[in-house]
Coordinates of N, CA, C and O in Angstrom, one line a residue:
M19 N -5.4 7.3 24.1 CA -5.8 8.0 22.9 C -6.9 7.2 22.2 O -7.1 6.0 22.5
K20 N -7.6 7.9 21.3 CA -8.6 7.2 20.5 C -8.6 7.8 19.1 O -8.0 8.8 18.8
L21 N -9.3 7.1 18.2 CA -9.5 7.6 16.8 C -10.9 8.2 16.7 O -11.9 7.7 17.1
D22 N -10.9 9.4 16.1 CA -12.1 10.2 15.9 C -12.3 10.3 14.3 O -11.5 10.9 13.6
Y23 N -13.4 9.6 13.9 CA -13.6 9.6 12.4 C -13.9 11.0 11.9 O -14.7 11.7 12.3
L24 N -13.1 11.3 10.8 CA -13.2 12.6 10.2 C -14.0 12.6 8.9 O -14.9 13.3 8.6
C25 N -13.6 11.6 8.0 CA -14.2 11.6 6.7 C -13.6 10.4 5.9 O -12.6 9.8 6.2
D26 N -14.3 10.1 4.8 CA -13.7 9.3 3.7 C -13.2 10.2 2.6 O -13.9 11.2 2.3
Y27 N -12.1 10.0 2.1 CA -11.4 10.9 1.2 C -11.1 10.1 -0.1 O -10.4 9.1 0.0
T28 N -11.6 10.5 -1.2 CA -11.3 9.8 -2.5 C -10.7 10.8 -3.4 O -11.1 11.9 -3.6
A29 N -9.5 10.3 -4.0 CA -8.8 11.2 -5.0 C -8.7 10.4 -6.3 O -8.5 9.2 -6.3
T30 N -8.9 11.1 -7.4 CA -8.7 10.5 -8.7 C -7.4 11.0 -9.2 O -7.0 12.1 -8.9
F31 N -6.8 10.2 -10.1 CA -5.5 10.6 -10.6 C -5.3 10.0 -12.0 O -5.9 9.0 -12.4
V32 N -4.3 10.6 -12.7 CA -4.0 10.1 -14.0 C -3.1 8.8 -13.8 O -2.6 8.5 -12.7
T33 N -3.1 8.0 -14.8 CA -2.3 6.8 -14.8 C -0.8 7.2 -14.4 O -0.3 8.1 -15.0
P34 N -0.3 6.5 -13.4 CA 1.1 6.9 -12.9 C 2.1 6.8 -14.0 O 2.1 5.9 -14.9
A35 N 3.0 7.8 -14.0 CA 4.2 7.8 -15.0 C 5.4 7.3 -14.2 O 5.7 7.7 -13.1
S36 N 6.1 6.3 -14.8 CA 7.3 5.8 -14.2 C 8.5 6.6 -14.5 O 8.7 7.1 -15.6
M37 N 9.3 6.9 -13.5 CA 10.6 7.6 -13.7 C 11.7 6.6 -13.9 O 12.9 6.9 -14.1
G38 N 11.4 5.3 -13.8 CA 12.3 4.2 -14.0 C 12.9 3.7 -12.7 O 12.6 4.3 -11.6
K39 N 13.6 2.6 -12.7 CA 14.2 2.0 -11.5 C 15.5 2.7 -11.2 O 16.4 2.7 -12.0
G40 N 15.6 3.2 -10.0 CA 16.8 3.8 -9.5 C 17.4 3.0 -8.4 O 16.9 1.8 -8.2
P41 N 18.3 3.5 -7.7 CA 19.0 2.7 -6.6 C 18.1 2.4 -5.5 O 18.3 1.4 -4.8
L42 N 16.9 3.1 -5.3 CA 16.0 2.8 -4.2 C 14.8 2.1 -4.6 O 13.9 1.7 -3.8
G43 N 14.6 1.9 -5.9 CA 13.4 1.3 -6.5 C 12.9 2.1 -7.6 O 13.5 2.9 -8.2
E44 N 11.6 1.8 -8.0 CA 11.0 2.5 -9.1 C 10.2 3.6 -8.6 O 9.3 3.5 -7.8
R45 N 10.4 4.8 -9.1 CA 9.7 6.0 -8.8 C 8.5 6.2 -9.8 O 8.7 6.1 -11.0
I46 N 7.3 6.4 -9.2 CA 6.2 6.7 -10.1 C 5.5 8.0 -9.6 O 5.6 8.3 -8.4
V47 N 4.9 8.7 -10.5 CA 4.2 10.0 -10.2 C 2.8 9.9 -10.8 O 2.7 9.6 -12.0
A48 N 1.8 10.2 -10.0 CA 0.4 10.3 -10.5 C -0.2 11.6 -10.1 O -0.4 11.9 -8.9
D49 N -0.5 12.5 -11.1 CA -1.1 13.8 -10.9 C -2.5 13.6 -10.4 O -3.3 12.8 -11.0
L50 N -2.9 14.3 -9.4 CA -4.3 14.3 -8.9 C -5.2 15.1 -9.9 O -4.8 16.2 -10.3
T51 N -6.4 14.5 -10.2 CA -7.3 15.2 -11.1 C -8.6 15.6 -10.4 O -9.4 16.2 -11.0
G52 N -8.7 15.3 -9.1 CA -9.9 15.8 -8.4 C -10.3 14.7 -7.3 O -9.5 13.9 -6.9
G53 N -11.5 14.8 -6.9 CA -12.1 13.9 -5.9 C -13.0 14.6 -5.0 O -13.5 15.7 -5.2
H54 N -13.3 13.9 -3.9 CA -14.2 14.4 -2.9 C -13.9 13.8 -1.5 O -13.2 12.8 -1.4
F55 N -14.4 14.4 -0.5 CA -14.3 13.9 0.9 C -15.6 14.2 1.6 O -16.3 15.2 1.4
S56 N -16.1 13.3 2.5 CA -17.3 13.5 3.2 C -17.3 12.7 4.5 O -16.7 11.6 4.6
G57 N -17.8 13.3 5.5 CA -17.9 12.6 6.8 C -18.5 13.6 7.8 O -18.9 14.7 7.5
P58 N -18.4 13.2 9.1 CA -19.0 14.1 10.1 C -18.3 15.4 10.4 O -18.9 16.3 10.9
K59 N -17.0 15.4 10.0 CA -16.2 16.6 10.4 C -15.7 17.4 9.1 O -15.4 18.6 9.3
L60 N -15.7 16.8 8.0 CA -15.1 17.4 6.8 C -15.9 17.0 5.6 O -16.2 15.8 5.4
N61 N -16.3 17.9 4.7 CA -17.0 17.7 3.5 C -16.6 18.6 2.4 O -16.4 19.8 2.7
G62 N -16.4 18.1 1.2 CA -16.0 19.0 0.1 C -15.4 18.2 -1.1 O -15.7 17.1 -1.2
K63 N -14.6 19.0 -1.8 CA -14.0 18.4 -3.0 C -12.5 18.5 -2.9 O -11.9 19.3 -2.2
V64 N -11.8 17.6 -3.7 CA -10.4 17.6 -3.8 C -10.1 18.4 -5.1 O -10.6 18.0 -6.1
R65 N -9.3 19.4 -5.0 CA -8.9 20.2 -6.2 C -8.0 19.4 -7.1 O -7.2 18.6 -6.6
A66 N -8.1 19.7 -8.3 CA -7.2 19.1 -9.3 C -5.8 19.7 -9.3 O -5.4 20.5 -10.2
S67 N -5.2 19.5 -8.2 CA -3.8 20.0 -8.0 C -3.1 19.0 -7.1 O -3.8 18.2 -6.4
G68 N -1.8 19.0 -7.1 CA -1.1 18.0 -6.3 C -0.8 16.8 -7.0 O -1.2 16.6 -8.2
A69 N -0.1 15.8 -6.3 CA 0.3 14.6 -6.9 C 0.6 13.6 -5.9 O 0.7 13.9 -4.7
D70 N 0.7 12.4 -6.3 CA 1.1 11.2 -5.5 C 2.5 10.8 -6.1 O 2.6 10.3 -7.2
W71 N 3.5 11.0 -5.3 CA 4.8 10.5 -5.6 C 5.1 9.3 -4.9 O 5.0 9.2 -3.6
A72 N 5.4 8.2 -5.6 CA 5.5 6.9 -4.9 C 6.9 6.2 -5.3 O 7.4 6.5 -6.3
L73 N 7.3 5.4 -4.4 CA 8.5 4.6 -4.6 C 8.1 3.1 -4.4 O 7.5 2.8 -3.3
I74 N 8.3 2.3 -5.4 CA 8.1 0.9 -5.3 C 9.5 0.3 -5.0 O 10.4 0.3 -5.8
G75 N 9.6 -0.2 -3.7 CA 10.9 -0.6 -3.3 C 11.3 -2.0 -3.8 O 10.4 -2.7 -4.5
P76 N 12.5 -2.5 -3.6 CA 12.9 -3.8 -4.0 C 12.0 -4.9 -3.5 O 11.9 -5.9 -4.1
D77 N 11.3 -4.7 -2.4 CA 10.4 -5.7 -1.8 C 9.0 -5.6 -2.5 O 8.1 -6.4 -2.2
G78 N 8.8 -4.6 -3.4 CA 7.6 -4.5 -4.1 C 6.6 -3.6 -3.4 O 5.5 -3.2 -4.0
N79 N 6.8 -3.3 -2.2 CA 5.9 -2.4 -1.4 C 6.0 -1.0 -1.8 O 7.1 -0.5 -2.2
L80 N 4.9 -0.2 -1.7 CA 4.9 1.2 -2.0 C 5.1 2.1 -0.8 O 4.5 1.8 0.3
R81 N 5.8 3.1 -1.0 CA 6.0 4.2 -0.1 C 5.5 5.5 -0.8 O 6.1 5.9 -1.8
L82 N 4.4 6.1 -0.3 CA 3.8 7.2 -1.0 C 4.0 8.5 -0.3 O 4.1 8.5 1.0
D83 N 4.2 9.5 -1.0 CA 4.3 10.9 -0.6 C 3.4 11.8 -1.4 O 3.5 11.9 -2.6
V84 N 2.3 12.3 -0.7 CA 1.2 12.9 -1.4 C 1.0 14.3 -0.9 O 1.1 14.6 0.3
R85 N 0.6 15.2 -1.8 CA 0.2 16.6 -1.5 C -1.1 16.8 -2.2 O -1.3 16.5 -3.4
A86 N -2.1 17.4 -1.5 CA -3.4 17.6 -2.1 C -4.0 18.9 -1.5 O -3.6 19.3 -0.4
V87 N -5.0 19.5 -2.1 CA -5.7 20.6 -1.6 C -7.2 20.2 -1.5 O -7.8 19.8 -2.5
F88 N -7.7 20.3 -0.3 CA -9.2 20.1 0.0 C -9.9 21.5 -0.1 O -9.3 22.5 0.4
E89 N -11.0 21.5 -0.7 CA -11.9 22.7 -0.7 C -13.2 22.3 0.0 O -13.9 21.5 -0.6
T90 N -13.5 22.8 1.2 CA -14.7 22.4 1.9 C -15.9 23.0 1.3 O -15.9 24.0 0.5
D91 N -17.1 22.4 1.6 CA -18.3 22.9 1.0 C -18.6 24.3 1.4 O -19.4 25.0 0.7
D92 N -18.0 24.8 2.5 CA -18.3 26.1 3.0 C -17.1 27.1 2.6 O -17.0 28.2 3.1
G93 N -16.3 26.6 1.6 CA -15.3 27.6 1.0 C -13.9 27.6 1.6 O -13.1 28.4 1.2
A94 N -13.6 26.8 2.6 CA -12.2 26.8 3.2 C -11.3 26.0 2.3 O -11.7 25.0 1.7
S95 N -10.0 26.4 2.2 CA -9.0 25.6 1.6 C -8.1 25.0 2.6 O -7.6 25.7 3.6
I96 N -7.8 23.7 2.5 CA -7.0 23.0 3.4 C -5.9 22.2 2.6 O -6.2 21.4 1.7
Y97 N -4.6 22.5 3.0 CA -3.5 21.8 2.4 C -3.3 20.5 3.1 O -3.2 20.5 4.4
V98 N -3.2 19.4 2.4 CA -3.1 18.1 3.0 C -1.8 17.4 2.5 O -1.6 17.4 1.3
T99 N -1.0 16.9 3.5 CA 0.1 16.2 3.1 C 0.0 14.8 3.8 O -0.5 14.8 4.9
Y100 N 0.5 13.8 3.2 CA 0.6 12.5 3.9 C 1.6 11.6 3.2 O 1.9 11.7 2.1
R101 N 2.0 10.7 4.1 CA 2.8 9.6 3.7 C 2.0 8.3 3.9 O 1.2 8.3 4.8
A102 N 2.2 7.3 3.1 CA 1.5 6.1 3.2 C 2.4 4.9 2.9 O 3.4 5.1 2.2
R103 N 2.0 3.8 3.4 CA 2.7 2.5 3.1 C 1.7 1.5 2.6 O 0.6 1.4 3.2
A104 N 2.0 0.8 1.5 CA 1.1 -0.2 1.0 C 1.8 -1.4 0.7 O 2.9 -1.4 0.0
E105 N 1.3 -2.5 1.2 CA 1.9 -3.9 0.9 C 1.5 -4.3 -0.5 O 0.4 -4.2 -0.9
A106 N 2.5 -4.9 -1.2 CA 2.3 -5.3 -2.5 C 1.7 -6.7 -2.6 O 2.4 -7.7 -2.9
T107 N 0.4 -6.8 -2.3 CA -0.3 -8.1 -2.4 C -0.6 -8.3 -3.9 O -0.6 -7.4 -4.7
P108 N -1.0 -9.6 -4.3 CA -1.4 -9.8 -5.6 C -2.6 -8.9 -6.1 O -2.6 -8.4 -7.2
A109 N -3.5 -8.7 -5.2 CA -4.7 -7.8 -5.5 C -4.2 -6.4 -5.7 O -4.7 -5.7 -6.7
F110 N -3.3 -5.9 -4.9 CA -2.8 -4.5 -5.0 C -2.1 -4.4 -6.4 O -2.2 -3.4 -7.1
N111 N -1.2 -5.3 -6.7 CA -0.4 -5.3 -7.9 C -1.3 -5.4 -9.1 O -1.0 -4.7 -10.1
K112 N -2.4 -6.1 -9.0 CA -3.4 -6.2 -10.1 C -4.0 -4.8 -10.4 O -4.1 -4.4 -11.6
V113 N -4.3 -4.0 -9.4 CA -4.8 -2.7 -9.6 C -3.8 -1.8 -10.2 O -4.1 -1.0 -11.1
L114 N -2.5 -1.9 -9.7 CA -1.5 -1.1 -10.3 C -1.3 -1.4 -11.8 O -0.9 -0.5 -12.6
A115 N -1.6 -2.6 -12.2 CA -1.5 -3.0 -13.6 C -2.7 -2.6 -14.4 O -2.8 -2.9 -15.6
G116 N -3.7 -2.0 -13.7 CA -4.9 -1.5 -14.5 C -6.2 -2.3 -14.3 O -7.1 -2.0 -15.0
G117 N -6.2 -3.2 -13.4 CA -7.5 -4.0 -13.2 C -7.8 -4.3 -11.7 O -6.9 -4.1 -10.9
G118 N -9.0 -4.7 -11.4 CA -9.3 -5.1 -10.1 C -9.5 -4.0 -9.1 O -9.5 -2.8 -9.5
A119 N -9.7 -4.3 -7.9 CA -9.8 -3.3 -6.8 C -9.5 -4.0 -5.5 O -9.6 -5.2 -5.3
T120 N -9.1 -3.2 -4.5 CA -8.9 -3.7 -3.1 C -10.0 -3.0 -2.3 O -10.7 -2.1 -2.7
E121 N -10.2 -3.6 -1.1 CA -11.1 -3.1 -0.1 C -10.4 -2.7 1.2 O -9.2 -3.2 1.4
F122 N -11.0 -2.0 2.1 CA -10.4 -1.7 3.4 C -10.1 -3.0 4.0 O -10.9 -3.9 4.1
G123 N -8.9 -3.2 4.6 CA -8.5 -4.4 5.3 C -8.0 -5.5 4.5 O -7.5 -6.5 5.0
D124 N -8.0 -5.4 3.1 CA -7.4 -6.4 2.3 C -5.9 -6.6 2.5 O -5.4 -7.7 2.3
N125 N -5.2 -5.5 2.7 CA -3.8 -5.5 2.9 C -3.4 -4.3 3.7 O -4.2 -3.5 4.0
Y126 N -2.1 -4.3 4.1 CA -1.6 -3.1 4.8 C -1.5 -1.9 3.9 O -0.7 -1.9 3.0
F127 N -2.4 -0.9 4.1 CA -2.4 0.3 3.3 C -2.8 1.4 4.2 O -3.9 1.7 4.4
I128 N -1.8 2.0 4.9 CA -2.0 2.9 6.0 C -1.3 4.3 5.7 O -0.2 4.3 5.2
S129 N -2.0 5.4 6.0 CA -1.5 6.7 5.7 C -1.4 7.5 7.0 O -2.1 7.2 8.0
Q130 N -0.5 8.5 7.1 CA -0.4 9.4 8.2 C -0.5 10.8 7.6 O 0.3 11.3 6.8
L131 N -1.7 11.5 7.9 CA -2.0 12.8 7.3 C -1.8 14.0 8.2 O -1.9 13.8 9.5
Q132 N -1.4 15.1 7.6 CA -1.3 16.4 8.3 C -2.1 17.4 7.5 O -2.1 17.3 6.3
F133 N -2.6 18.4 8.2 CA -3.4 19.4 7.6 C -2.9 20.8 7.9 O -2.3 21.0 8.9
E134 N -3.1 21.7 7.0 CA -2.7 23.1 7.2 C -3.7 24.0 6.6 O -4.0 23.9 5.4
T135 N -4.2 25.0 7.4 CA -5.2 26.0 6.8 C -5.1 27.3 7.6 O -4.7 27.3 8.8
G136 N -5.4 28.3 6.9 CA -5.5 29.6 7.6 C -7.0 30.0 8.0 O -7.2 31.0 8.5
D137 N -7.9 29.1 7.6 CA -9.3 29.4 7.9 C -9.6 29.0 9.4 O -9.4 27.9 9.8
E138 N -10.1 30.0 10.1 CA -10.3 29.8 11.6 C -11.3 28.8 11.9 O -11.2 28.1 12.9
R139 N -12.2 28.5 11.0 CA -13.2 27.5 11.2 C -12.6 26.1 11.3 O -13.2 25.2 11.9
Y140 N -11.5 25.9 10.6 CA -10.8 24.6 10.6 C -9.4 24.7 11.2 O -8.6 23.7 11.0
A141 N -9.1 25.7 12.0 CA -7.8 25.8 12.7 C -7.5 24.6 13.5 O -6.4 24.3 13.7
W142 N -8.5 23.9 14.0 CA -8.3 22.7 14.9 C -7.6 21.6 14.1 O -6.9 20.8 14.7
L143 N -7.6 21.7 12.8 CA -6.9 20.7 12.0 C -5.4 20.9 12.0 O -4.6 19.9 11.8
N144 N -4.9 22.1 12.2 CA -3.5 22.5 12.2 C -2.7 21.7 13.2 O -1.5 21.4 12.9
G145 N -3.2 21.3 14.3 CA -2.4 20.6 15.3 C -2.8 19.1 15.4 O -2.3 18.4 16.3
L146 N -3.6 18.7 14.5 CA -4.1 17.3 14.5 C -3.2 16.3 13.7 O -2.9 16.6 12.6
M147 N -2.9 15.2 14.3 CA -2.3 14.1 13.5 C -3.5 13.2 13.2 O -4.4 13.0 13.9
A148 N -3.4 12.7 11.9 CA -4.5 11.8 11.5 C -3.9 10.6 10.8 O -2.8 10.6 10.3
V149 N -4.7 9.5 10.8 CA -4.3 8.3 10.1 C -5.4 7.8 9.2 O -6.6 8.2 9.4
G150 N -5.1 7.1 8.2 CA -6.1 6.6 7.3 C -5.8 5.2 6.8 O -4.6 4.8 6.8
E151 N -6.9 4.5 6.5 CA -6.7 3.1 5.9 C -7.2 3.3 4.5 O -8.2 3.9 4.2
G152 N -6.4 2.7 3.5 CA -6.7 2.9 2.1 C -7.3 1.7 1.4 O -7.1 0.6 1.8
K153 N -7.9 2.0 0.3 CA -8.3 1.0 -0.7 C -8.1 1.6 -2.1 O -8.0 2.9 -2.2
L154 N -7.9 0.8 -3.1 CA -7.4 1.3 -4.4 C -8.2 0.6 -5.5 O -8.6 -0.6 -5.4
K155 N -8.5 1.4 -6.5 CA -8.9 0.8 -7.8 C -8.2 1.6 -8.9 O -7.6 2.7 -8.6
P156 N -8.3 1.2 -10.1 CA -7.5 2.0 -11.2 C -7.9 3.5 -11.2 O -9.0 3.8 -11.2
N157 N -6.9 4.3 -11.1 CA -6.9 5.7 -11.1 C -7.8 6.3 -10.0 O -8.3 7.5 -10.1
E158 N -7.9 5.6 -8.9 CA -8.7 6.2 -7.7 C -8.3 5.5 -6.4 O -8.1 4.3 -6.4
V159 N -8.1 6.3 -5.4 CA -7.7 5.8 -4.1 C -8.7 6.4 -3.1 O -9.2 7.6 -3.3
T160 N -9.1 5.7 -2.1 CA -10.0 6.1 -1.0 C -9.3 5.8 0.3 O -8.8 4.7 0.5
Y161 N -9.3 6.8 1.2 CA -8.9 6.6 2.6 C -10.0 6.9 3.5 O -10.8 7.9 3.4
R162 N -10.1 6.1 4.5 CA -11.0 6.3 5.7 C -10.1 7.0 6.7 O -9.2 6.4 7.2
V163 N -10.4 8.3 7.0 CA -9.5 9.1 7.8 C -10.0 9.4 9.2 O -11.2 9.7 9.4
Y164 N -9.1 9.2 10.2 CA -9.4 9.4 11.6 C -8.4 10.3 12.2 O -7.2 10.2 12.0
G165 N -8.8 11.2 13.1 CA -7.9 12.0 13.9 C -7.5 11.2 15.1 O -8.3 10.4 15.6
V166 N -6.2 11.4 15.5 CA -5.7 10.7 16.7 C -5.8 11.7 17.8 O -5.2 12.8 17.7
V167 N -6.7 11.4 18.8 CA -7.0 12.4 19.8 C -6.9 11.8 21.2 O -6.9 10.6 21.4
P168 N -6.7 12.7 22.2 CA -6.7 12.2 23.6 C -8.0 11.5 24.0 O -9.1 11.9 23.4
D169 N -8.0 10.6 24.9 CA -9.3 10.0 25.4 C -10.4 11.0 25.8 O -11.5 10.7 25.6
D170 N -10.0 12.1 26.4 CA -11.0 13.0 26.9 C -11.4 14.1 25.8 O -12.0 15.1 26.1
Y171 N -11.0 13.9 24.6 CA -11.3 14.8 23.5 C -12.8 14.9 23.2 O -13.5 13.9 23.1

């Protein structure tokens, strides 16, 4: 198998709201406010809908559960869901506290994306598994997204 570069995806969000610490850790929710995506296979904007539901575990690491809607430049709507894991490094925690930024490769910040659309032009996304590497700054996250495809794709 190989990775096929799809796009860079940036989402903006409101400052996360904490639900408090429960038995599994601290739950936080950040409503998406928009964004954009661009690359060789996908281009458009992120609609101001959806959210990032996260759990900060006892180890400090984040487990993310995200729902978003992509609107392509040519008018297709694509429902995007993904789970991600992020290691709680000092740089990552600084961003969560409202300052600094991380870069791709600074820490373990990996997502697994799935797509759903009824638009025939993008039907190829419905069966595709994708992965992304993330970077973070206050109220903004960016993923470099790749489709996981067979070698002969």
